[in-house]
Amino acid sequence: MAGLLASLLLLVLQTLAAPPEFVPVSNPGLTDPLWANGTAAVVGPSLAPPPGTSQRMPHSIIIGVRKGGTRALLEMLDIHPSVAAAATEVHFFDWDENYARGFDWYRGLMPYSYPYQITVEKTPGYFTSPLAPERIRAMNASIKLLLILRDPAERVVSDYTQVYFNRLEARKPVRPIEDLLVRGGALNTRYKAIQRSLYHLHMRNWLRHFPLEQIHLVDGDTLVRDPLPELRRVERFLELPPRIAASNFYFNQTKGFYCIRSDGRERCLHESKGRPHPPVNGTVLRQLRAYFRPHNRSFYKMVGRSFHWQ
Ligand SMILES: *[C@@H]1O[C@H](CO)[C@@H](O)[C@H](O)[C@H]1NC(C)=O
Ligand SMILES: *[C@@H]1O[C@H](CO)[C@@H](O)[C@H](O)[C@H]1NC(C)=O
Ligand SMILES: *[C@@H]1O[C@H](CO)[C@@H](O)[C@H](O)[C@H]1NC(C)=O
Ligand SMILES: *[C@@H]1O[C@H](CO)[C@@H](O)[C@H](O)[C@H]1NC(C)=O
Ligand SMILES: *[C@@H]1O[C@H](CO)[C@@H](O)[C@H](O)[C@H]1NC(C)=O
């Protein structure tokens, strides 16, 4: 058993590239806690909301980080019967044109939920947005924030990989990652993907508006390898009774990722999200890791916790 687990772990580590997006395998459409029995998976505007439900402002927001595993976290949390998850990334607090539409517009994008449920939305862009913290605070100063992080250097490569495939699909020219990471022989620290991985700079801005106790950190590297312990911590943080169980996860050998089994339905990681990273020049990768070393130390100090980033 231990040997099997170890080889599964290895498999995950080997195939782990970008953090996963979940898609339903046995049921197309969105996952919605209101139709937990799986009879109607998609809530369209033409469908009358179930009696006793309404759209509520979020009680918790997954604020980031981009490519940190935010979709995986939201989908796994959505297993919980007391969680109602927003289906799409809302970009309310980080995009001025959306913010200008006001709170009623925002609430209109939230899922219908029962009074015993908490509403959760996720928009990874919030973490690096200069204005998102104060805007969220103005909405609800006691809101619970979730931040999922992974190794900052891995995140850079994953960020690049996503843009790379998006450009390929749009038939736009692509550049090797080294061209973006290196300028004139030195690390190009102005590269956006590197800037987004400077967690302590962004975190400082959040801590100006929220106490640390209100921001729960999820270890994204751990979540994909062993989801349950991380989810237990999230349940406790959200003051939810423990309802997510080991039986809600099964390992898909083909994918090398965990998939979700919930309410008789199975959901897996989206193909586009488990893509292998392109090979990165070892010298450049070492430069990148060395660059992050003092930065992640500042971050560990700031949040009073360390991660196994290497
Ligand atoms: C499933 O849920 C829907 C919506 O709440 C309900 O109308 C339907 O009767 C349920 N079906 C079963 C088999 O429980
Ligand atoms: C603000 O968030 C807290 C924590 O989730 C929640 O208990 C409270 O009901 C929220 N307030 C409003 C007005 O939504
Ligand atoms: C496992 O992953 C493969 C490859 O993506 C997929 O085709 C298959 O449906 C998955 N199987 C299960 C049981 O989730
Ligand atoms: C990797 O990058 C270094 C420094 O930019 C360069 O000197 C070296 O030739 C590169 N190695 C390969 C295999 O491309
Ligand atoms: C910080 O991260 C770097 C590179 O990602 C790693 O080599 C280093 O060990 C980490 N620092 C600490 C204190 O763990």
CSV table of C-alpha atoms and ligand atoms in Angstrom, one decimal:
chain,number,residue,atom,x,y,z
A,1,MET,CA,0.0,0.0,0.0
A,2,ALA,CA,2.7,2.4,1.0
A,3,GLY,CA,4.6,1.5,-2.2
A,4,LEU,CA,1.6,2.1,-4.3
A,5,LEU,CA,1.0,5.4,-2.6
A,6,ALA,CA,4.5,6.4,-3.2
A,7,SER,CA,4.4,5.6,-6.9
A,8,LEU,CA,1.1,7.4,-7.2
A,9,LEU,CA,2.7,10.4,-5.6
A,10,LEU,CA,5.6,10.2,-8.0
A,11,LEU,CA,3.2,10.0,-10.9
A,12,VAL,CA,1.5,13.1,-9.7
A,13,LEU,CA,4.8,14.9,-9.2
A,14,GLN,CA,5.9,13.9,-12.6
A,15,THR,CA,2.7,14.9,-14.4
A,16,LEU,CA,1.9,17.9,-12.3
A,17,ALA,CA,2.3,20.8,-14.6
A,18,ALA,CA,-0.3,23.5,-14.5
A,19,PRO,CA,-2.8,23.3,-11.6
A,20,PRO,CA,-5.9,21.5,-12.6
A,21,GLU,CA,-9.3,22.7,-13.8
A,22,PHE,CA,-12.1,20.4,-13.0
A,23,VAL,CA,-14.7,19.4,-15.5
A,24,PRO,CA,-17.5,16.9,-15.1
A,25,VAL,CA,-16.9,13.6,-16.8
A,26,SER,CA,-20.3,12.0,-16.4
A,27,ASN,CA,-22.3,15.1,-16.5
A,28,PRO,CA,-21.8,18.1,-18.8
A,29,GLY,CA,-22.5,21.5,-17.5
A,30,LEU,CA,-21.8,23.3,-14.3
A,31,THR,CA,-21.7,21.8,-10.9
A,32,ASP,CA,-24.4,23.2,-8.8
A,33,PRO,CA,-25.0,22.3,-5.2
A,34,LEU,CA,-28.7,23.0,-5.5
A,35,TRP,CA,-29.2,20.0,-7.8
A,36,ALA,CA,-27.1,17.8,-5.7
A,37,ASN,CA,-28.9,14.7,-6.9
A,38,GLY,CA,-27.7,15.4,-10.4
A,39,THR,CA,-31.0,15.6,-12.1
A,40,ALA,CA,-30.4,19.1,-13.5
A,41,ALA,CA,-26.9,20.2,-13.6
A,42,VAL,CA,-27.1,23.5,-15.4
A,43,VAL,CA,-28.8,26.5,-13.9
A,44,GLY,CA,-29.8,28.7,-16.8
A,45,PRO,CA,-31.6,32.0,-16.6
A,46,SER,CA,-34.8,30.3,-18.0
A,47,LEU,CA,-34.9,27.9,-15.0
A,48,ALA,CA,-36.8,29.2,-12.0
A,49,PRO,CA,-34.6,29.1,-8.9
A,50,PRO,CA,-35.7,26.5,-6.3
A,51,PRO,CA,-38.1,27.9,-3.7
A,52,GLY,CA,-36.3,29.1,-0.6
A,53,THR,CA,-33.1,30.1,-2.4
A,54,SER,CA,-31.7,33.5,-3.2
A,55,GLN,CA,-28.5,35.1,-4.5
A,56,ARG,CA,-26.3,36.3,-1.7
A,57,MET,CA,-23.1,38.3,-1.5
A,58,PRO,CA,-20.1,36.0,-0.9
A,59,HIS,CA,-19.1,35.0,2.6
A,60,SER,CA,-15.8,33.9,1.4
A,61,ILE,CA,-13.6,34.7,-1.7
A,62,ILE,CA,-10.8,32.7,-3.2
A,63,ILE,CA,-8.5,35.7,-4.1
A,64,GLY,CA,-5.7,33.8,-5.9
A,65,VAL,CA,-3.1,33.2,-6.9
A,66,ARG,CA,-3.3,32.7,-10.6
A,67,LYS,CA,-2.1,29.2,-11.5
A,68,GLY,CA,-2.1,28.3,-7.9
A,69,GLY,CA,-5.0,25.8,-8.1
A,70,THR,CA,-7.9,28.1,-7.4
A,71,ARG,CA,-10.3,26.1,-9.7
A,72,ALA,CA,-9.3,22.9,-8.0
A,73,LEU,CA,-9.9,24.4,-4.6
A,74,LEU,CA,-13.3,25.8,-5.5
A,75,GLU,CA,-14.5,22.6,-7.1
A,76,MET,CA,-13.3,20.5,-4.1
A,77,LEU,CA,-15.0,22.9,-1.7
A,78,ASP,CA,-18.2,22.7,-3.7
A,79,ILE,CA,-18.4,19.0,-2.6
A,80,HIS,CA,-19.6,20.4,0.8
A,81,PRO,CA,-23.4,20.6,1.0
A,82,SER,CA,-23.2,24.0,2.8
A,83,VAL,CA,-21.2,25.6,0.0
A,84,ALA,CA,-22.6,27.4,-3.0
A,85,ALA,CA,-19.9,28.2,-5.5
A,86,ALA,CA,-20.1,30.8,-8.2
A,87,ALA,CA,-19.7,29.2,-11.6
A,88,THR,CA,-17.5,31.8,-13.3
A,89,GLU,CA,-14.7,34.1,-12.4
A,90,VAL,CA,-16.4,37.3,-11.6
A,91,HIS,CA,-13.6,40.0,-11.8
A,92,PHE,CA,-15.7,42.4,-9.9
A,93,PHE,CA,-13.1,43.9,-7.6
A,94,ASP,CA,-10.2,44.0,-10.0
A,95,TRP,CA,-11.8,45.3,-13.2
A,96,ASP,CA,-13.0,48.9,-12.9
A,97,GLU,CA,-15.7,48.6,-15.5
A,98,ASN,CA,-17.3,45.7,-13.5
A,99,TYR,CA,-16.8,47.4,-10.1
A,100,ALA,CA,-18.6,50.5,-11.5
A,101,ARG,CA,-21.7,48.3,-12.2
A,102,GLY,CA,-22.3,48.1,-8.4
A,103,PHE,CA,-23.1,45.5,-5.8
A,104,ASP,CA,-26.5,44.4,-7.2
A,105,TRP,CA,-24.8,43.5,-10.5
A,106,TYR,CA,-22.2,41.5,-8.5
A,107,ARG,CA,-24.9,39.7,-6.5
A,108,GLY,CA,-26.7,38.8,-9.7
A,109,LEU,CA,-23.6,36.7,-10.6
A,110,MET,CA,-23.8,34.7,-7.4
A,111,PRO,CA,-25.4,31.2,-7.3
A,112,TYR,CA,-28.8,30.7,-5.8
A,113,SER,CA,-28.3,29.3,-2.3
A,114,TYR,CA,-30.2,28.1,0.7
A,115,PRO,CA,-30.0,30.2,3.9
A,116,TYR,CA,-27.7,27.5,5.5
A,117,GLN,CA,-25.2,27.7,2.7
A,118,ILE,CA,-22.3,30.0,2.3
A,119,THR,CA,-21.5,31.6,-1.0
A,120,VAL,CA,-18.0,31.4,-2.4
A,121,GLU,CA,-16.6,33.1,-5.5
A,122,LYS,CA,-13.1,32.8,-6.9
A,123,THR,CA,-11.2,35.3,-9.0
A,124,PRO,CA,-7.4,34.7,-9.0
A,125,GLY,CA,-6.7,38.2,-10.3
A,126,TYR,CA,-7.8,39.8,-7.0
A,127,PHE,CA,-4.5,38.8,-5.3
A,128,THR,CA,-2.3,41.0,-7.4
A,129,SER,CA,-4.9,43.8,-7.9
A,130,PRO,CA,-3.9,47.0,-6.0
A,131,LEU,CA,-7.5,48.0,-5.4
A,132,ALA,CA,-9.2,44.7,-4.6
A,133,PRO,CA,-8.3,44.6,-0.9
A,134,GLU,CA,-9.9,47.9,0.0
A,135,ARG,CA,-12.9,47.3,-2.2
A,136,ILE,CA,-13.6,43.9,-0.7
A,137,ARG,CA,-13.2,45.4,2.8
A,138,ALA,CA,-15.7,48.1,1.9
A,139,MET,CA,-18.2,45.3,1.0
A,140,ASN,CA,-17.7,43.1,4.1
A,141,ALA,CA,-14.9,43.8,6.6
A,142,SER,CA,-15.3,40.4,8.2
A,143,ILE,CA,-15.3,38.3,5.0
A,144,LYS,CA,-13.1,35.2,5.0
A,145,LEU,CA,-10.5,35.1,2.4
A,146,LEU,CA,-8.8,32.0,0.9
A,147,LEU,CA,-5.4,32.2,-0.8
A,148,ILE,CA,-3.9,29.2,-2.5
A,149,LEU,CA,-0.2,29.3,-3.3
A,150,ARG,CA,2.4,27.2,-4.9
A,151,ASP,CA,6.1,27.3,-5.4
A,152,PRO,CA,6.7,30.7,-7.0
A,153,ALA,CA,9.1,29.5,-9.6
A,154,GLU,CA,6.8,26.6,-10.7
A,155,ARG,CA,4.0,29.2,-10.8
A,156,VAL,CA,6.0,31.4,-13.2
A,157,VAL,CA,6.5,28.4,-15.6
A,158,SER,CA,2.8,27.5,-15.3
A,159,ASP,CA,1.8,31.1,-16.0
A,160,TYR,CA,4.0,31.1,-19.1
A,161,THR,CA,2.6,27.7,-20.2
A,162,GLN,CA,-1.0,29.0,-20.1
A,163,VAL,CA,-0.2,32.1,-22.1
A,164,TYR,CA,1.9,29.9,-24.5
A,165,PHE,CA,-1.0,27.6,-25.3
A,166,ASN,CA,-3.5,30.4,-25.5
A,167,ARG,CA,-1.4,32.1,-28.1
A,168,LEU,CA,-0.9,28.9,-30.0
A,169,GLU,CA,-4.6,28.4,-30.1
A,170,ALA,CA,-5.1,32.0,-31.3
A,171,ARG,CA,-2.4,31.3,-33.9
A,172,LYS,CA,-0.2,34.1,-32.5
A,173,PRO,CA,3.5,33.8,-32.4
A,174,VAL,CA,5.0,32.3,-29.3
A,175,ARG,CA,8.4,32.9,-27.7
A,176,PRO,CA,10.5,30.5,-25.7
A,177,ILE,CA,10.3,31.1,-22.0
A,178,GLU,CA,14.0,32.0,-21.8
A,179,ASP,CA,13.4,35.0,-24.0
A,180,LEU,CA,10.9,36.4,-21.5
A,181,LEU,CA,12.8,35.4,-18.4
A,182,VAL,CA,16.2,36.7,-19.5
A,183,ARG,CA,17.0,40.3,-20.7
A,184,GLY,CA,20.6,41.2,-21.5
A,185,GLY,CA,22.0,38.2,-19.6
A,186,ALA,CA,20.1,39.0,-16.4
A,187,LEU,CA,16.8,37.8,-15.1
A,188,ASN,CA,14.0,40.0,-16.4
A,189,THR,CA,12.3,40.8,-13.1
A,190,ARG,CA,9.8,43.0,-14.9
A,191,TYR,CA,8.3,40.0,-16.6
A,192,LYS,CA,4.7,39.9,-15.4
A,193,ALA,CA,4.7,36.3,-14.4
A,194,ILE,CA,7.7,36.9,-12.1
A,195,GLN,CA,6.0,40.0,-10.6
A,196,ARG,CA,2.9,37.9,-9.8
A,197,SER,CA,5.0,35.4,-7.9
A,198,LEU,CA,6.4,38.0,-5.5
A,199,TYR,CA,3.8,37.0,-3.0
A,200,HIS,CA,5.0,39.1,-0.1
A,201,LEU,CA,4.6,42.4,-2.1
A,202,HIS,CA,0.9,41.6,-2.8
A,203,MET,CA,0.3,40.1,0.6
A,204,ARG,CA,1.5,43.3,2.3
A,205,ASN,CA,-1.3,45.2,0.5
A,206,TRP,CA,-3.9,42.7,1.8
A,207,LEU,CA,-2.6,42.9,5.3
A,208,ARG,CA,-3.1,46.7,5.2
A,209,HIS,CA,-6.9,46.0,5.0
A,210,PHE,CA,-7.4,42.6,6.7
A,211,PRO,CA,-5.9,40.9,9.7
A,212,LEU,CA,-3.9,37.8,8.9
A,213,GLU,CA,-6.4,35.6,10.7
A,214,GLN,CA,-9.0,36.5,8.1
A,215,ILE,CA,-6.8,35.1,5.2
A,216,HIS,CA,-6.4,31.4,5.2
A,217,LEU,CA,-3.5,30.1,3.2
A,218,VAL,CA,-3.9,26.8,1.3
A,219,ASP,CA,-0.8,25.0,0.1
A,220,GLY,CA,-1.5,24.3,-3.6
A,221,ASP,CA,1.3,21.8,-4.0
A,222,THR,CA,-0.2,19.8,-1.1
A,223,LEU,CA,-3.7,20.1,-2.3
A,224,VAL,CA,-3.1,18.2,-5.6
A,225,ARG,CA,-1.1,15.4,-3.9
A,226,ASP,CA,-3.3,14.9,-0.9
A,227,PRO,CA,-6.5,17.0,-1.0
A,228,LEU,CA,-8.3,16.0,2.2
A,229,PRO,CA,-6.1,17.5,5.0
A,230,GLU,CA,-6.0,20.9,3.2
A,231,LEU,CA,-9.8,20.8,2.8
A,232,ARG,CA,-10.3,19.9,6.4
A,233,ARG,CA,-8.4,23.1,7.4
A,234,VAL,CA,-10.5,25.1,5.0
A,235,GLU,CA,-13.7,23.6,6.5
A,236,ARG,CA,-12.5,24.6,10.0
A,237,PHE,CA,-11.6,28.1,8.8
A,238,LEU,CA,-15.0,28.6,7.2
A,239,GLU,CA,-16.6,27.1,10.4
A,240,LEU,CA,-18.3,24.4,8.4
A,241,PRO,CA,-18.9,20.9,9.8
A,242,PRO,CA,-16.5,18.4,8.3
A,243,ARG,CA,-18.4,16.9,5.3
A,244,ILE,CA,-15.7,16.4,2.7
A,245,ALA,CA,-14.5,12.8,2.9
A,246,ALA,CA,-11.7,10.6,1.4
A,247,SER,CA,-14.4,8.8,-0.6
A,248,ASN,CA,-15.0,12.1,-2.5
A,249,PHE,CA,-11.7,11.6,-4.3
A,250,TYR,CA,-10.3,9.0,-6.5
A,251,PHE,CA,-7.0,9.0,-8.3
A,252,ASN,CA,-7.2,8.9,-12.1
A,253,GLN,CA,-4.1,7.0,-13.2
A,254,THR,CA,-4.4,8.3,-16.8
A,255,LYS,CA,-4.4,11.9,-15.7
A,256,GLY,CA,-2.2,11.5,-12.7
A,257,PHE,CA,-4.6,13.7,-10.7
A,258,TYR,CA,-7.3,13.3,-8.2
A,259,CYS,CA,-10.9,13.5,-9.6
A,260,ILE,CA,-14.0,14.2,-7.6
A,261,ARG,CA,-16.8,11.8,-6.8
A,262,SER,CA,-19.8,13.6,-5.3
A,263,ASP,CA,-23.6,13.0,-5.4
A,264,GLY,CA,-23.2,10.1,-7.8
A,265,ARG,CA,-21.3,12.3,-10.3
A,266,GLU,CA,-17.6,12.2,-11.3
A,267,ARG,CA,-15.6,15.3,-12.2
A,268,CYS,CA,-12.1,15.4,-13.5
A,269,LEU,CA,-9.4,17.9,-14.3
A,270,HIS,CA,-9.7,19.7,-17.5
A,271,GLU,CA,-7.3,18.6,-20.3
A,272,SER,CA,-6.1,22.1,-20.9
A,273,LYS,CA,-5.0,22.5,-17.3
A,274,GLY,CA,-2.8,19.4,-16.8
A,275,ARG,CA,-0.5,20.3,-19.6
A,276,PRO,CA,3.1,19.5,-19.3
A,277,HIS,CA,5.4,22.4,-19.0
A,278,PRO,CA,7.9,23.1,-21.8
A,279,PRO,CA,11.4,22.3,-20.8
A,280,VAL,CA,13.2,25.3,-19.3
A,281,ASN,CA,16.9,25.9,-19.5
A,282,GLY,CA,18.4,24.7,-16.2
A,283,THR,CA,20.7,27.6,-15.7
A,284,VAL,CA,17.8,30.0,-16.2
A,285,LEU,CA,15.6,28.0,-13.8
A,286,ARG,CA,18.3,28.1,-11.2
A,287,GLN,CA,18.6,31.9,-11.6
A,288,LEU,CA,14.8,32.1,-11.1
A,289,ARG,CA,14.8,30.0,-8.0
A,290,ALA,CA,17.7,32.0,-6.5
A,291,TYR,CA,15.9,35.2,-7.2
A,292,PHE,CA,12.8,34.0,-5.3
A,293,ARG,CA,14.8,32.8,-2.3
A,294,PRO,CA,14.9,36.1,-0.3
A,295,HIS,CA,11.4,36.9,-1.4
A,296,ASN,CA,9.8,33.8,-0.1
A,297,ARG,CA,11.7,34.2,3.1
A,298,SER,CA,10.0,37.6,3.5
A,299,PHE,CA,6.7,35.9,2.8
A,300,TYR,CA,7.2,33.1,5.3
A,301,LYS,CA,8.0,35.8,7.9
A,302,MET,CA,5.0,37.9,7.0
A,303,VAL,CA,2.5,35.0,7.4
A,304,GLY,CA,4.3,33.1,10.1
A,305,ARG,CA,4.4,29.9,8.2
A,306,SER,CA,6.7,28.2,5.8
A,307,PHE,CA,6.1,26.3,2.6
A,308,HIS,CA,8.2,23.6,0.9
A,309,TRP,CA,9.1,25.7,-2.1
A,310,GLN,CA,12.3,24.8,-3.7
B,1,LIG,C1,-33.7,16.0,-7.6
B,1,LIG,O1,-33.7,17.4,-7.3
B,1,LIG,C2,-34.7,18.1,-8.0
B,1,LIG,C3,-34.5,19.6,-7.7
B,1,LIG,O2,-34.4,19.8,-6.3
B,1,LIG,C4,-36.0,17.6,-7.6
B,1,LIG,O3,-37.1,18.3,-8.3
B,1,LIG,C5,-36.2,16.1,-7.9
B,1,LIG,O4,-37.4,15.6,-7.5
B,1,LIG,C6,-35.0,15.3,-7.3
B,1,LIG,N1,-35.0,14.0,-7.8
B,1,LIG,C7,-34.7,12.9,-7.1
B,1,LIG,C8,-34.8,11.6,-7.7
B,1,LIG,O5,-34.5,13.0,-5.9
B,2,LIG,C1,-19.5,39.0,6.1
B,2,LIG,O1,-18.7,37.8,6.1
B,2,LIG,C2,-18.9,37.1,7.3
B,2,LIG,C3,-17.9,35.9,7.2
B,2,LIG,O2,-18.2,35.1,6.1
B,2,LIG,C4,-20.3,36.6,7.4
B,2,LIG,O3,-20.5,35.9,8.6
B,2,LIG,C5,-21.3,37.8,7.3
B,2,LIG,O4,-22.6,37.3,7.3
B,2,LIG,C6,-21.0,38.6,6.1
B,2,LIG,N1,-21.8,39.9,6.2
B,2,LIG,C7,-22.6,40.2,5.2
B,2,LIG,C8,-23.4,41.4,5.4
B,2,LIG,O5,-22.7,39.5,4.2
B,3,LIG,C1,-9.5,9.5,-16.3
B,3,LIG,O1,-8.8,10.4,-17.1
B,3,LIG,C2,-9.0,10.1,-18.5
B,3,LIG,C3,-8.0,10.9,-19.3
B,3,LIG,O2,-8.3,12.3,-19.2
B,3,LIG,C4,-10.4,10.3,-18.9
B,3,LIG,O3,-10.6,10.1,-20.3
B,3,LIG,C5,-11.3,9.4,-18.1
B,3,LIG,O4,-12.6,9.7,-18.3
B,3,LIG,C6,-11.0,9.5,-16.6
B,3,LIG,N1,-11.7,8.5,-15.9
B,3,LIG,C7,-12.3,8.6,-14.8
B,3,LIG,C8,-13.0,7.4,-14.2
B,3,LIG,O5,-12.5,9.7,-14.3
B,4,LIG,C1,21.1,28.1,-20.9
B,4,LIG,O1,21.2,29.4,-20.6
B,4,LIG,C2,22.5,29.8,-20.3
B,4,LIG,C3,22.5,31.3,-19.8
B,4,LIG,O2,21.5,32.0,-20.4
B,4,LIG,C4,23.3,29.7,-21.6
B,4,LIG,O3,24.7,30.1,-21.4
B,4,LIG,C5,23.3,28.2,-22.0
B,4,LIG,O4,23.9,28.0,-23.3
B,4,LIG,C6,21.9,27.7,-22.1
B,4,LIG,N1,21.9,26.2,-22.3
B,4,LIG,C7,21.2,25.6,-23.2
B,4,LIG,C8,21.3,24.1,-23.2
B,4,LIG,O5,20.5,26.2,-24.1
B,5,LIG,C1,12.5,29.8,-1.1
B,5,LIG,O1,12.4,29.3,-2.5
B,5,LIG,C2,13.5,29.0,-3.1
B,5,LIG,C3,13.3,28.8,-4.5
B,5,LIG,O2,11.9,28.6,-4.8
B,5,LIG,C4,14.1,27.8,-2.4
B,5,LIG,O3,15.3,27.3,-3.0
B,5,LIG,C5,14.3,28.1,-0.9
B,5,LIG,O4,14.7,27.0,-0.2
B,5,LIG,C6,13.1,28.7,-0.3
B,5,LIG,N1,13.4,29.3,1.0
B,5,LIG,C7,13.1,28.7,2.2
B,5,LIG,C8,13.5,29.4,3.4
B,5,LIG,O5,12.6,27.6,2.2
